[in-house]
């Protein structure tokens, strides 16, 4: 993959007068534009875009694509991001014109097939969550977090008029979006410590739980790769105080069909379908962030929701007076949701459970191969991911987590997530997912072990095989250049 | 065992390495009372062959723009998508990659985003662009949040009633729990009254939100609206249709501070509303509050030019509970599609798309007026216009639908006072024959309803 060198920018390849003929000539009377739109609204010249031939464009992007690591080409054990195989069948189905050509405002009667799919997905997601109602609208996990917290706020405003719950509790191991979402939803956040096992420090939690707490946001299995068995007790304590338990669904892949958030006391949660249900990550998006809630919270969900009439026909239910409103225009990220539907249908109940089993098996097997050199501070077992620490490697040999990550690229593996979660020093967060084979896991472990034995001085310069070596990130931030200029 | 490589033999070896006897033991941290003791109640697994039949059959029940001629708009448009967009964006090296956290292994994605940011800046005349947001509606909201964070006054926001009603609803949802107040200036005759708009803007107004062309397709006196806002020191956030920038003035020419847009029309399909592409570009002064991701140019240790995610301190990575936006991801693949679209169309192609849309929309407006659907509002419009329907729009649109057309969007659901009005959009894809057909279908529908 790295035989290629960097490419000139599109703008540097531009030559005046080059173009790609795409559109036909005008077939209605070609009246002067300024007789249709007053000249005061018109610009004199076309926009200053690059001028390229079609082959210029094709070669440019084909060559750019080859500069990327991707699931199709590389093992990508990026903890917390769940980079599993993206089935080609889903891509093919998503490209059928029956999906792309649907307009969000066409009449329900012309959408029955799609609405059946989306209704089915709502049902599936509710069942997998062990909760009662689903809104598919949020456009990403973080937007799902915000929407769910707004649902909680609306619920409390209704249930407890005249008082206001102001706090959201968040563990120190949480994803950074949790506190940001809580802040945007109008709450102040209170951090709950982790104990030495990497689980919620129950005493700290109890000391911070009071009647001002609206929601506790927990990721379980958590970001150090452990299932927190105290979850039942946590839920009980929250519910005694009238507060709600929110489950960040980023790690659902580990528990599909084995444990349901609702059964362990969660009242609301979001999914990341691009992680759990194999939507491609697209170089950073799009994803989606459907949310599932208990029945008492259902009236507040963002609308529309797909409903089913008695005659079996489907409709978009926008008539929800208690809804928090919209977080996004139109229905939601339908294309991503559609792939999730196809994935769930491909798996069925047994397949989903097997995914969790093999995700956890692969992670534990990989852990067993590397733990002597890359110790895991929290427990000797894990769920679908584990956080190893390079702390002793750094101390004894001067090899830091970032060095290991960068050097792995030379071995043709993408780096794990480094320096997250924040509670583990020199963290390497590794998530193999269920779709990788034993052979791949063993090859990856061998690379990790080999790197630990390499010369630490030269490791600081890794990677060596990529078209660029380590980048000056400080310069990028200090003197931001965010666009090309001639 | 779809997509799982482990054989029974592998499982035995791997369990032994972990020191376990069964797959169930992998979950022994989970208290037994929480373990699901039955299979999930979802339908059984389908093979690829079965799934293709099932989903193909369901999708075939829909009547989209592939089956009926589409004159629907209101923020989602049936523009032409060149083959190169589909083909290049479908490369697995693009769509199965992730956020470029390791820049050495992701220069392809990073350069594509840097080019996207440049293209958006060129198109809008703004100084900088981010790497994209969820959709046009969330971009409008993030634009306002950014203006609030930069231009912090009392938190008063003035919004034109001619902004997409769903965008306004999103803004309301987001601002509900923040210390801000949204004042909406109603749209009358397809736009806001400039005097009324100016009167609503007070010295403590942080920002205004306008749309140009507006939700009704009309070109309001954008210069007057911007002037009124600037006179009070308010930042101006303008939501535009990027295709319109093929012919209309660039937002810098009329003084916009922040430009937001729905980028769906730039090489992305309608797909029942998503995923879409939220575009956001702004003047330099907003840079440090710019939400979402940005890619910046730098050099590697050998001095070679290259690209990296930058300015992340603004994000929840570091600021966490102080963050002014919780945006985490972007719409990388759709931003890539729109870049390929703009690269393929070039200046002349984009202008042609905009000109064709304008001419065909005006031709359609005349054709519809002739069959009894006069244009409702005076003044210039781009590719979309409102007609007054002398009979119940729902019934008329149903008839027009039976004749093979998605004839327009009835406006009563958002504007009760416009319950007899229909919004009609015409893109460069519509042929004269199709437009004439639409007019005939409306004529017949009006006669029979």
Coordinates of C-alpha atoms in Angstrom, one line a residue, chain B residues 26-356:
Chain B
X26 CA -16.3 -15.7 28.9
X27 CA -19.2 -13.8 30.4
X28 CA -18.7 -14.9 34.0
X29 CA -18.3 -11.3 35.2
X30 CA -21.9 -10.7 34.2
X31 CA -24.2 -11.5 37.2
X32 CA -26.4 -14.4 36.3
X33 CA -29.6 -12.5 36.9
X34 CA -28.8 -10.2 34.0
X35 CA -28.0 -12.9 31.5
X36 CA -30.6 -13.4 28.9
X37 CA -31.9 -16.9 29.3
X38 CA -33.7 -17.0 25.9
X39 CA -32.9 -16.2 22.3
X40 CA -33.6 -12.6 21.3
X41 CA -37.0 -12.3 19.8
X42 CA -36.0 -11.2 16.3
X43 CA -36.5 -13.0 13.0
X44 CA -34.2 -15.9 12.2
X45 CA -31.1 -15.4 10.1
X46 CA -31.3 -15.0 6.3
X47 CA -28.6 -16.0 3.8
X48 CA -27.3 -13.4 1.4
X49 CA -29.5 -14.8 -1.3
X50 CA -32.6 -14.7 0.9
X51 CA -31.8 -11.2 2.3
X52 CA -31.3 -9.9 -1.2
X53 CA -34.8 -11.2 -2.2
X54 CA -36.4 -9.9 0.9
X55 CA -34.9 -6.4 1.0
X56 CA -35.0 -6.1 -2.8
X57 CA -38.7 -6.9 -2.6
X58 CA -39.4 -4.3 0.1
X59 CA -37.4 -1.6 -1.7
X60 CA -39.3 -2.4 -4.9
X61 CA -42.6 -1.5 -3.1
X62 CA -41.4 2.2 -2.8
X63 CA -42.2 4.7 -5.5
X64 CA -39.2 7.0 -5.4
X65 CA -37.6 9.3 -8.0
X66 CA -36.7 6.3 -10.0
X67 CA -40.3 5.4 -10.5
X68 CA -42.1 8.8 -10.5
X69 CA -40.7 12.0 -11.9
X70 CA -39.6 14.0 -8.9
X71 CA -40.5 17.7 -8.3
X72 CA -40.0 17.5 -4.5
X73 CA -37.5 19.8 -2.8
X74 CA -37.7 21.6 0.5
X75 CA -34.1 20.8 1.4
X76 CA -33.6 17.5 -0.4
X77 CA -33.1 17.5 -4.2
X78 CA -33.0 15.2 -7.1
X79 CA -29.7 16.5 -8.7
X80 CA -27.6 14.4 -11.1
X81 CA -24.8 12.3 -9.6
X82 CA -21.9 11.7 -12.0
X83 CA -20.7 8.1 -12.2
X84 CA -17.2 9.0 -11.0
X85 CA -18.7 10.0 -7.6
X86 CA -20.3 6.6 -7.0
X87 CA -17.4 4.7 -8.3
X88 CA -14.6 6.4 -6.5
X89 CA -16.4 6.8 -3.2
X90 CA -17.2 3.1 -3.3
X91 CA -13.5 2.2 -2.9
X92 CA -13.2 0.2 0.2
X93 CA -10.0 2.0 1.1
X94 CA -12.2 5.1 1.6
X95 CA -15.4 3.8 3.1
X96 CA -13.9 1.1 5.4
X97 CA -11.3 3.5 6.8
X98 CA -11.8 5.3 10.1
X99 CA -11.2 8.8 11.5
X100 CA -7.5 9.5 10.6
X101 CA -6.1 9.3 14.1
X102 CA -2.8 8.0 12.8
X103 CA -2.0 10.5 10.1
X104 CA 0.9 8.5 8.6
X105 CA -1.6 5.7 7.7
X106 CA -4.4 8.0 6.6
X107 CA -3.0 10.7 4.3
X108 CA -5.6 9.8 1.7
X109 CA -8.5 10.7 3.9
X110 CA -6.7 13.7 5.4
X111 CA -5.8 15.2 2.0
X112 CA -9.4 14.6 0.7
X113 CA -10.7 16.5 3.8
X114 CA -8.2 19.3 3.3
X115 CA -9.3 19.6 -0.3
X116 CA -13.0 19.5 0.8
X117 CA -12.3 22.4 3.2
X118 CA -10.7 24.3 0.4
X119 CA -13.5 23.6 -2.0
X120 CA -16.1 24.8 0.5
X121 CA -14.1 27.9 1.2
X122 CA -13.8 28.6 -2.5
X123 CA -17.5 28.0 -3.1
X124 CA -18.6 30.2 -0.2
X125 CA -15.9 32.9 -0.2
X126 CA -15.3 32.2 3.5
X127 CA -11.9 31.9 5.1
X128 CA -12.2 28.4 6.6
X129 CA -14.4 25.4 6.6
X130 CA -14.6 22.4 9.0
X131 CA -14.6 18.8 7.8
X132 CA -18.4 18.6 7.8
X133 CA -21.3 18.2 10.2
X134 CA -24.4 15.9 10.4
X135 CA -26.7 17.8 8.0
X136 CA -27.8 21.2 7.0
X137 CA -30.1 21.5 10.0
X138 CA -27.4 20.7 12.6
X139 CA -24.9 22.8 10.7
X140 CA -27.3 25.8 11.0
X141 CA -27.6 25.1 14.8
X142 CA -23.8 24.6 15.2
X143 CA -23.3 27.8 13.3
X144 CA -25.5 29.6 15.8
X145 CA -23.8 28.0 18.8
X146 CA -20.5 29.0 17.4
X147 CA -21.7 32.6 16.9
X148 CA -23.0 32.6 20.5
X149 CA -19.7 31.3 21.8
X150 CA -17.7 34.0 19.9
X151 CA -20.1 36.9 20.1
X152 CA -21.5 36.3 23.6
X153 CA -24.0 38.9 24.4
X154 CA -27.4 38.2 26.1
X155 CA -27.9 35.2 23.9
X156 CA -30.7 36.6 21.8
X157 CA -30.9 34.9 18.4
X158 CA -33.1 36.3 15.6
X159 CA -34.3 33.8 13.0
X160 CA -36.1 34.4 9.7
X161 CA -39.4 32.5 9.4
X162 CA -38.3 31.7 5.9
X163 CA -35.6 29.4 7.2
X164 CA -36.4 25.7 6.8
X165 CA -39.0 24.9 9.5
X166 CA -37.2 21.8 10.5
X167 CA -33.9 23.6 10.9
X168 CA -35.6 26.1 13.1
X169 CA -37.1 23.3 15.2
X170 CA -33.6 21.7 15.7
X171 CA -32.3 25.1 16.8
X172 CA -35.1 25.3 19.4
X173 CA -34.3 21.8 20.6
X174 CA -30.6 22.6 21.1
X175 CA -31.1 26.0 22.7
X176 CA -33.9 24.9 25.0
X177 CA -31.6 24.3 27.9
X178 CA -28.9 26.9 27.2
X179 CA -29.0 30.5 28.2
X180 CA -30.4 31.7 24.9
X181 CA -33.6 33.1 23.5
X182 CA -34.8 32.5 19.9
X183 CA -37.0 35.2 18.3
X184 CA -38.6 34.2 15.0
X185 CA -39.6 36.9 12.5
X186 CA -42.6 35.4 10.6
X187 CA -42.5 35.0 6.9
X188 CA -45.1 36.9 5.0
X189 CA -45.5 36.5 1.3
X190 CA -42.6 34.1 1.1
X191 CA -40.1 36.1 3.1
X192 CA -39.5 38.3 6.1
X193 CA -40.3 42.0 6.1
X194 CA -36.9 43.7 6.2
X195 CA -38.2 46.4 8.5
X196 CA -39.7 43.9 10.9
X197 CA -36.5 41.9 10.8
X198 CA -34.4 44.9 11.5
X199 CA -36.7 45.9 14.4
X200 CA -36.3 42.5 16.0
X201 CA -32.5 42.8 16.1
X202 CA -31.5 44.4 19.4
X203 CA -28.0 45.5 20.5
X204 CA -27.8 42.3 22.6
X205 CA -28.6 40.0 19.7
X206 CA -25.7 37.6 19.2
X207 CA -26.6 36.3 15.8
X208 CA -29.2 36.0 13.1
X209 CA -30.1 33.1 11.0
X210 CA -31.3 33.6 7.4
X211 CA -31.7 31.3 4.4
X212 CA -30.8 32.3 0.8
X213 CA -32.5 31.1 -1.4
X214 CA -35.0 30.7 1.4
X215 CA -37.3 27.7 2.2
X216 CA -39.7 28.9 -0.5
X217 CA -37.0 29.1 -3.1
X218 CA -37.1 32.9 -3.0
X219 CA -34.2 35.3 -3.1
X220 CA -34.9 37.8 -0.4
X221 CA -33.1 41.1 -0.1
X222 CA -30.2 39.4 1.6
X223 CA -28.0 42.5 1.6
X224 CA -30.7 44.4 3.6
X225 CA -31.0 41.6 6.1
X226 CA -27.3 41.4 6.6
X227 CA -26.9 45.1 7.0
X228 CA -29.6 45.2 9.6
X229 CA -27.8 42.6 11.6
X230 CA -24.4 44.1 11.3
X231 CA -25.8 47.5 12.3
X232 CA -26.5 46.0 15.8
X233 CA -23.2 44.0 15.9
X234 CA -24.9 40.6 15.4
X235 CA -23.2 37.9 13.5
X236 CA -24.9 36.7 10.4
X237 CA -25.3 33.0 9.7
X238 CA -26.6 32.2 6.2
X239 CA -27.9 28.9 5.1
X240 CA -27.4 28.4 1.4
X241 CA -28.1 25.9 -1.3
X242 CA -24.6 25.0 -2.6
X243 CA -25.8 24.4 -6.1
X244 CA -27.1 27.9 -6.2
X245 CA -23.6 29.2 -5.8
X246 CA -23.1 28.2 -9.4
X247 CA -24.9 31.4 -10.3
X248 CA -25.7 33.4 -7.2
X249 CA -23.4 35.8 -5.4
X250 CA -21.0 34.3 -3.0
X251 CA -21.9 34.8 0.6
X252 CA -18.8 36.9 1.2
X253 CA -20.1 39.4 -1.3
X254 CA -23.1 40.3 0.9
X255 CA -21.2 40.1 4.2
X256 CA -22.1 36.7 5.7
X257 CA -20.0 35.8 8.7
X258 CA -20.9 32.1 8.8
X259 CA -22.2 30.0 5.9
X260 CA -24.0 26.8 6.5
X261 CA -25.5 24.4 3.9
X262 CA -27.0 21.1 3.2
X263 CA -24.5 19.5 0.9
X264 CA -26.8 16.6 -0.3
X265 CA -27.2 18.1 -3.7
X266 CA -23.4 17.9 -4.3
X267 CA -23.2 14.3 -5.4
X268 CA -25.3 12.7 -2.7
X269 CA -28.5 10.8 -3.1
X270 CA -31.8 11.9 -1.4
X271 CA -31.9 8.5 0.5
X272 CA -35.0 9.4 2.4
X273 CA -33.3 12.3 4.2
X274 CA -29.9 10.8 5.2
X275 CA -27.1 10.5 5.7
X276 CA -26.6 14.1 4.5
X277 CA -23.8 16.6 4.6
X278 CA -23.7 19.6 6.9
X279 CA -21.4 22.2 5.6
X280 CA -20.1 25.0 7.7
X281 CA -17.6 27.7 6.7
X282 CA -16.8 31.0 8.4
X283 CA -14.6 34.0 8.7
X284 CA -11.2 33.7 10.4
X285 CA -12.4 35.3 13.6
X286 CA -14.6 32.2 14.5
X287 CA -11.7 29.7 13.9
X288 CA -11.1 28.9 17.5
X289 CA -14.8 28.1 18.1
X290 CA -15.3 26.2 14.9
X291 CA -17.2 23.0 15.8
X292 CA -16.3 19.5 14.6
X293 CA -13.2 18.3 13.0
X294 CA -10.7 20.2 10.9
X295 CA -7.7 19.0 9.0
X296 CA -4.6 21.3 8.8
X297 CA -1.5 21.3 6.8
X298 CA 1.9 20.7 8.4
X299 CA 5.2 19.0 7.6
X300 CA 6.7 15.7 8.7
X301 CA 10.1 15.5 10.2
X302 CA 11.7 15.5 6.8
X303 CA 10.0 18.7 5.9
X304 CA 7.5 17.1 3.6
X305 CA 4.1 18.7 3.3
X306 CA 1.3 16.6 4.8
X307 CA -2.0 16.7 6.7
X308 CA -3.3 16.0 10.2
X309 CA -6.4 16.5 12.3
X310 CA -5.8 19.7 14.2
X311 CA -7.2 22.2 16.7
X312 CA -8.7 19.4 18.7
X313 CA -8.5 21.3 22.0
X314 CA -11.8 22.9 21.0
X315 CA -13.4 19.5 21.2
X316 CA -14.6 17.1 23.9
X317 CA -11.2 15.4 23.7
X318 CA -9.9 17.9 26.1
X319 CA -12.5 20.4 27.2
X320 CA -15.1 17.7 28.0
X321 CA -17.7 19.4 30.2
X322 CA -16.7 22.9 28.9
X323 CA -17.2 22.0 25.3
X324 CA -19.5 24.3 23.3
X325 CA -20.4 21.4 20.9
X326 CA -20.6 17.7 21.4
X327 CA -20.0 16.9 17.8
X328 CA -17.6 14.0 17.6
X329 CA -17.7 12.5 14.2
X330 CA -18.2 14.1 10.8
X331 CA -19.7 13.0 7.5
X332 CA -16.4 12.0 5.9
X333 CA -17.7 9.8 3.1
X334 CA -20.3 12.4 2.1
X335 CA -17.8 15.2 2.2
X336 CA -15.6 13.0 -0.1
X337 CA -18.5 12.5 -2.4
X338 CA -19.2 16.2 -2.6
X339 CA -15.5 16.9 -3.3
X340 CA -15.4 14.4 -6.1
X341 CA -18.6 16.0 -7.4
X342 CA -17.2 19.5 -7.4
X343 CA -13.9 18.3 -8.9
X344 CA -15.8 16.5 -11.7
X345 CA -18.2 19.4 -12.4
X346 CA -15.6 22.1 -12.1
X347 CA -16.6 25.8 -12.4
X348 CA -18.4 25.4 -15.7
X349 CA -20.3 22.2 -14.7
X350 CA -21.5 23.7 -11.4
X351 CA -22.6 26.8 -13.2
X352 CA -24.4 24.7 -15.8
X353 CA -26.2 22.7 -13.2
X354 CA -27.3 26.0 -11.5
X355 CA -28.3 27.7 -14.8
X356 CA -30.3 24.6 -16.0

